[in-house]
Amino acid sequence: MLETIVKRERDFGTPASTSTEMISLTIDGTSVEVPAGTSVLRAAAIAGINIPKLCASDNLEASGSCRLCLVQIDGRRGYPASCTTPVEAGMVVHTETSKLHEIRRGVMELYISDHPLDCLTCPSNGDCELQDMAGVVGLRNVRYGYEGQNHLQDEVDASNPYFAYDPSKCIVCSRCVRACNEVQGTFALTIDGKGFASRIAAGQNEDFMDSDCVSCGACVQACPTSTLTEKTVIDMGQAEHSVITTCAYCGVGCAFKAEMKGDQVVRMVPWKDGQANRGHSCVKGRFAWGYATHKDRMLKPMIRKRIDEPWREVSWDEAIQYAASEIRRIQAKYGKDSVGGITSSRCTNEETYLVQKLVRAAFGTNNVDTCARVCHSPTGYGLKTTIGESAGTQTFDSVMFTDVVILMGANPSAAHPVFASRLKRRLREGAKLIVIDPRRIELVDSPHIKASYHLPVRPGTNTAVLTAMAHVIATEGLIDEAYVAERCETEAFEQWREFVSRPEHSPEATEAETGVPAADLRGAARLYATGGNGSIYYGLGVTEHSQGSTTVMAIANLAMATGNLGKEGVGVNPLRGQNNVQGSCDMGSFPHELPGYRHVSDDKVRGEFERDWGVKLQPEPGLRLPNMFDAAVSGSFKALYCQGEDIVQSDPNTQHVAAALRAMECIIIQDIFLNETAKYAHVFLPGSSFLEKDGTFTNAERRISRVRTVMKPLGGMADWEATCALSNALGYPMNYSHPSEIMDEIARLTPTFAGVSFSKIDAMGGSVQWPCNAEAPDGTPIMHVDQFVRGKGRFMLTKYVPSDERSTRKFPLLLTTGRILSQYNVGAQTRRTDNVHWHAEDRLEIHPHDAEDRGIRQGDMVAIQSRSGETVLRADVTERVQPGVVYTTFHFPESGANVVTTDSTDWATDCPEYKVTAIQARRVTEPSRWQEHWTDFSETQLGLLERRERENGQAATATPARDEKKPAPAPAPAMTSHD
Ligand code: SF4
Ligand code: SF4
Ligand code: SF4
Ligand code: FES
């Protein structure tokens, strides 16, 4: 499983039946027992009999079009297709008779008479099901010849940057169409024309790039011929070995088979046995991995005394010794707590654990924080307070058992695409959807899906909306009284019931503030409370507010009040933004918590770590990220070790962050590119991309999955090795020979991880969900089953406190931010891939009324100004946003969305209020002063980097990516999914 020769995964032909009734039949003399509803084709495969097939695949409903899988059944006339024939008790099936051989050969003859005979030069040579089937049926000649009418001259569509469509090779099996419909849920493909003229068409017979295609690649994976093929396979040929690993983009945590030729990736194929993604992926994970070998990769350690000096390339040893001596010098001069560290949600659990250990044990301070501070820290606080554990309650599979979904402040089609596909599938099956979001996200109305309710909440009023929903549930007798009586604290519940029942919390009383029509809110509350299994999925549109923690608690209140926790199909599910944001929190990255969410002031817990680590630990929490910045500006915080995090681009109020960095004496950056933060650094340590890592990521389901080394670290040292080297140089020994030993230490010290090890993960099929310990040796797919982790669930009062960021005469619009499908976070990776074909700049979405009031037209340059600063973006005039609300993404440093966001934060966790910034917008003709400054500073820093390269007479660059020399593409229309 770890590293294998490349081979196609076993395909059982049709999906598994979920029936519990078992049926016995005989196939070719072999008895087999299968669940009712299983196809004869699948039953045969289970019995080890491979009936030839072309149009069937076990992730798609059977279409019965190719006629290759015909069988004979005793007592039945004709030759039924085994893929569309369900098993029956006592059935006697024959799959290999001379008549069947003859029919199958005839079918193949027809296919091959209209197929190029270029197998030896075809990119799919060696990986083609048509070729395989020709061999299996024993095709020896084609009686119809090749001269008749055919499609051999049809033109190739190479418009998509990642795959080509060659219609001359299409056998019109419709697998691609069904994959797009059933697996991805985009419905971008159809079969155009009839009979011989039928062809696959994207959109309205457009190029793939001009169609609704979101480039997920499911059709490419489904295609049994060379018709839809990855361009990397066309360029490089078939791979010769593969490694199973985990995507490093979003918190879905898709498992992939990295197919390799030597140390070069040929393609990434979603792993069929991946327990989070079940063989599906999105454009980022499947295609956007070329950044790993981009020419901008920084592969040599560098140091400099001041940020206006050129960088000096040095050995790893010199860089590490210099960094350690600076940390000690600064601590000697300014005190032990004048330094700190930042862990990364992009890095593995093992790497993250080591960084927080380095800070606590080697620096001797609790000044450690992580990027979760600025995204899901309110989830930790809110869920821990109410139900006792800082994590989502379900598996992704659980959504297939839900009846009503509340989707709040999340846009999974853009940010968690593989989960979105699963959700869409369930919605097509009949589950109901309630969207609570200021924007009209794709799921409100998309092919074959229409939300029952879209509550267009005014940014900043989430808490009021959820309390109003609770009001409806409490005052209309919709509470699950028995569940609450058994599972929750009575006194807190009664206080909550009284609180939410007050007239001022009714939908009618809050409508003017929230902007949500009272009737819709009442309807949505009734639907959630009475519609069967109710689940809540939410994102940063919930947490990144001044009341983020309160809103998370309001979500938990709703779920407890309706009995929607502790079983399949329900639950409270934070959709995590980054690949390992759950893991970075689990690993003790917050200044007040040791691994496993245990407070540093707990003497017993701290004692365990002190004994294991052989060092005294501080009992007081350290500085949070924003406190570190404030302390740096005021002169008491002087050095920072930052692994895999670009705080200048991703944190709010960019000018304040930059001022803090300028005020420090030593900034140590460990990253793969010279990112915005590294431009302020004094020590640069080359980081490794996910393809070079060995360890584990933990996704939004608490699923710990293995990340395996696909290529050796290009900079010569793995991230965990560099952290160990720094620790050793500081005089605190860290000696591990493999990341598995780090996981063993984590398991030793963290009760929820006690049963986790690399071998356990392998034994569990590639992943395991924590808690995994003596009580749950195989992990915990669903939490809070018999009781809540904290014992009794605790209802919390959720008083609505309006944000300070309110629209005023000076700043009349509310800016909210998010992501787009093709780009990821600060864009450091995706901007260095062909994903820029879809989204090459951040744009400002503005409603036509607001645009007209300001004389703004589509594509105009627009200045947005807040009390923090000003930046300029191009306008996208659209009704996706409501009047009074504007929206942008933050993927490109030059747009500086966070120049505008303010230092307003969540009251409990200091998570920034990214989702509400009061701004004014006006049409302009030139960039903002900040953008001019950014350009100057960036050019200076790149110049200093250049001087380093010239002085050393070499370019410290990676092997060029295969397409990096291409000119920058013109922006194409953005994909339809936005966040
Ligand atoms: S790449 Fe995905 S969205 Fe595009 S046509 Fe294929 S299956 Fe559909
Ligand atoms: S493109 Fe491939 S999957 Fe689609 S119909 Fe043609 S051969 Fe089948
Ligand atoms: S859904 Fe997320 S984890 Fe899966 S391939 Fe896309 S970015 Fe990667
Ligand atoms: S595989 Fe059954 S008809 Fe094609």
mmCIF file with all atom_site columns, N, CA and C and ligand atoms in Angstrom, residues 163 176 179-180 184 186 188-189 208 212-220, ligand 1:
data_model
loop_
_atom_site.group_PDB
_atom_site.id
_atom_site.type_symbol
_atom_site.label_atom_id
_atom_site.label_alt_id
_atom_site.label_comp_id
_atom_site.label_asym_id
_atom_site.label_entity_id
_atom_site.label_seq_id
_atom_site.pdbx_PDB_ins_code
_atom_site.Cartn_x
_atom_site.Cartn_y
_atom_site.Cartn_z
_atom_site.occupancy
_atom_site.B_iso_or_equiv
_atom_site.pdbx_formal_charge
_atom_site.auth_seq_id
_atom_site.auth_comp_id
_atom_site.auth_asym_id
_atom_site.auth_atom_id
_atom_site.pdbx_PDB_model_num
ATOM   1  N  N   . PHE A 1 163 ? -5.891  18.980 -18.835 1.00 0.00 ? 163 PHE A N   1
ATOM   2  C  CA  . PHE A 1 163 ? -6.223  17.752 -19.560 1.00 0.00 ? 163 PHE A CA  1
ATOM   3  C  C   . PHE A 1 163 ? -6.715  18.074 -20.967 1.00 0.00 ? 163 PHE A C   1
ATOM   4  N  N   . CYS A 1 176 ? -17.825 9.642  -18.450 1.00 0.00 ? 176 CYS A N   1
ATOM   5  C  CA  . CYS A 1 176 ? -17.449 11.012 -18.083 1.00 0.00 ? 176 CYS A CA  1
ATOM   6  C  C   . CYS A 1 176 ? -18.681 11.824 -17.703 1.00 0.00 ? 176 CYS A C   1
ATOM   7  N  N   . ALA A 1 179 ? -19.839 10.671 -14.365 1.00 0.00 ? 179 ALA A N   1
ATOM   8  C  CA  . ALA A 1 179 ? -18.911 11.107 -13.297 1.00 0.00 ? 179 ALA A CA  1
ATOM   9  C  C   . ALA A 1 179 ? -19.154 12.576 -12.964 1.00 0.00 ? 179 ALA A C   1
ATOM   10 N  N   . CYS A 1 180 ? -19.341 13.388 -13.999 1.00 0.00 ? 180 CYS A N   1
ATOM   11 C  CA  . CYS A 1 180 ? -19.573 14.819 -13.760 1.00 0.00 ? 180 CYS A CA  1
ATOM   12 C  C   . CYS A 1 180 ? -20.892 15.030 -13.019 1.00 0.00 ? 180 CYS A C   1
ATOM   13 N  N   . GLN A 1 184 ? -19.175 14.448 -9.180  1.00 0.00 ? 184 GLN A N   1
ATOM   14 C  CA  . GLN A 1 184 ? -18.826 15.851 -8.960  1.00 0.00 ? 184 GLN A CA  1
ATOM   15 C  C   . GLN A 1 184 ? -20.060 16.717 -8.733  1.00 0.00 ? 184 GLN A C   1
ATOM   16 N  N   . THR A 1 186 ? -21.584 18.629 -11.075 1.00 0.00 ? 186 THR A N   1
ATOM   17 C  CA  . THR A 1 186 ? -21.540 19.895 -11.824 1.00 0.00 ? 186 THR A CA  1
ATOM   18 C  C   . THR A 1 186 ? -22.418 19.867 -13.083 1.00 0.00 ? 186 THR A C   1
ATOM   19 N  N   . ALA A 1 188 ? -21.699 19.374 -16.204 1.00 0.00 ? 188 ALA A N   1
ATOM   20 C  CA  . ALA A 1 188 ? -21.109 20.185 -17.278 1.00 0.00 ? 188 ALA A CA  1
ATOM   21 C  C   . ALA A 1 188 ? -21.099 19.450 -18.611 1.00 0.00 ? 188 ALA A C   1
ATOM   22 N  N   . LEU A 1 189 ? -21.295 18.133 -18.620 1.00 0.00 ? 189 LEU A N   1
ATOM   23 C  CA  . LEU A 1 189 ? -21.156 17.360 -19.858 1.00 0.00 ? 189 LEU A CA  1
ATOM   24 C  C   . LEU A 1 189 ? -22.489 16.748 -20.285 1.00 0.00 ? 189 LEU A C   1
ATOM   25 N  N   . PHE A 1 208 ? -13.867 23.103 -23.126 1.00 0.00 ? 208 PHE A N   1
ATOM   26 C  CA  . PHE A 1 208 ? -13.961 22.832 -21.694 1.00 0.00 ? 208 PHE A CA  1
ATOM   27 C  C   . PHE A 1 208 ? -13.758 24.110 -20.881 1.00 0.00 ? 208 PHE A C   1
ATOM   28 N  N   . ASP A 1 212 ? -19.078 25.156 -17.935 1.00 0.00 ? 212 ASP A N   1
ATOM   29 C  CA  . ASP A 1 212 ? -19.213 25.207 -16.471 1.00 0.00 ? 212 ASP A CA  1
ATOM   30 C  C   . ASP A 1 212 ? -18.233 24.268 -15.762 1.00 0.00 ? 212 ASP A C   1
ATOM   31 N  N   . CYS A 1 213 ? -17.430 23.558 -16.519 1.00 0.00 ? 213 CYS A N   1
ATOM   32 C  CA  . CYS A 1 213 ? -16.478 22.602 -15.937 1.00 0.00 ? 213 CYS A CA  1
ATOM   33 C  C   . CYS A 1 213 ? -15.624 23.281 -14.863 1.00 0.00 ? 213 CYS A C   1
ATOM   34 N  N   . VAL A 1 214 ? -15.472 22.622 -13.717 1.00 0.00 ? 214 VAL A N   1
ATOM   35 C  CA  . VAL A 1 214 ? -14.638 23.173 -12.648 1.00 0.00 ? 214 VAL A CA  1
ATOM   36 C  C   . VAL A 1 214 ? -13.312 22.407 -12.534 1.00 0.00 ? 214 VAL A C   1
ATOM   37 N  N   . SER A 1 215 ? -13.009 21.627 -13.552 1.00 0.00 ? 215 SER A N   1
ATOM   38 C  CA  . SER A 1 215 ? -11.704 20.972 -13.668 1.00 0.00 ? 215 SER A CA  1
ATOM   39 C  C   . SER A 1 215 ? -11.392 20.048 -12.484 1.00 0.00 ? 215 SER A C   1
ATOM   40 N  N   . CYS A 1 216 ? -12.399 19.346 -12.019 1.00 0.00 ? 216 CYS A N   1
ATOM   41 C  CA  . CYS A 1 216 ? -12.158 18.426 -10.898 1.00 0.00 ? 216 CYS A CA  1
ATOM   42 C  C   . CYS A 1 216 ? -11.427 17.171 -11.351 1.00 0.00 ? 216 CYS A C   1
ATOM   43 N  N   . GLY A 1 217 ? -11.553 16.846 -12.637 1.00 0.00 ? 217 GLY A N   1
ATOM   44 C  CA  . GLY A 1 217 ? -10.857 15.691 -13.183 1.00 0.00 ? 217 GLY A CA  1
ATOM   45 C  C   . GLY A 1 217 ? -11.591 14.369 -13.039 1.00 0.00 ? 217 GLY A C   1
ATOM   46 N  N   . ALA A 1 218 ? -12.809 14.376 -12.494 1.00 0.00 ? 218 ALA A N   1
ATOM   47 C  CA  . ALA A 1 218 ? -13.523 13.100 -12.325 1.00 0.00 ? 218 ALA A CA  1
ATOM   48 C  C   . ALA A 1 218 ? -13.782 12.430 -13.675 1.00 0.00 ? 218 ALA A C   1
ATOM   49 N  N   . CYS A 1 219 ? -14.051 13.230 -14.694 1.00 0.00 ? 219 CYS A N   1
ATOM   50 C  CA  . CYS A 1 219 ? -14.311 12.648 -16.020 1.00 0.00 ? 219 CYS A CA  1
ATOM   51 C  C   . CYS A 1 219 ? -13.031 12.021 -16.580 1.00 0.00 ? 219 CYS A C   1
ATOM   52 N  N   . VAL A 1 220 ? -11.907 12.682 -16.319 1.00 0.00 ? 220 VAL A N   1
ATOM   53 C  CA  . VAL A 1 220 ? -10.630 12.154 -16.808 1.00 0.00 ? 220 VAL A CA  1
ATOM   54 C  C   . VAL A 1 220 ? -10.363 10.800 -16.173 1.00 0.00 ? 220 VAL A C   1
HETATM 55 S  S1  . SF4 B 2 .   ? -13.419 18.024 -14.982 1.00 0.00 ? 1   SF4 B S1  1
HETATM 56 FE FE1 . SF4 B 2 .   ? -15.042 17.673 -13.443 1.00 0.00 ? 1   SF4 B FE1 1
HETATM 57 S  S2  . SF4 B 2 .   ? -16.448 19.377 -13.735 1.00 0.00 ? 1   SF4 B S2  1
HETATM 58 FE FE2 . SF4 B 2 .   ? -15.174 19.301 -15.561 1.00 0.00 ? 1   SF4 B FE2 1
HETATM 59 S  S3  . SF4 B 2 .   ? -16.350 18.086 -17.000 1.00 0.00 ? 1   SF4 B S3  1
HETATM 60 FE FE3 . SF4 B 2 .   ? -14.943 16.697 -15.931 1.00 0.00 ? 1   SF4 B FE3 1
HETATM 61 S  S4  . SF4 B 2 .   ? -16.137 15.891 -14.216 1.00 0.00 ? 1   SF4 B S4  1
HETATM 62 FE FE4 . SF4 B 2 .   ? -17.218 17.709 -14.976 1.00 0.00 ? 1   SF4 B FE4 1
#
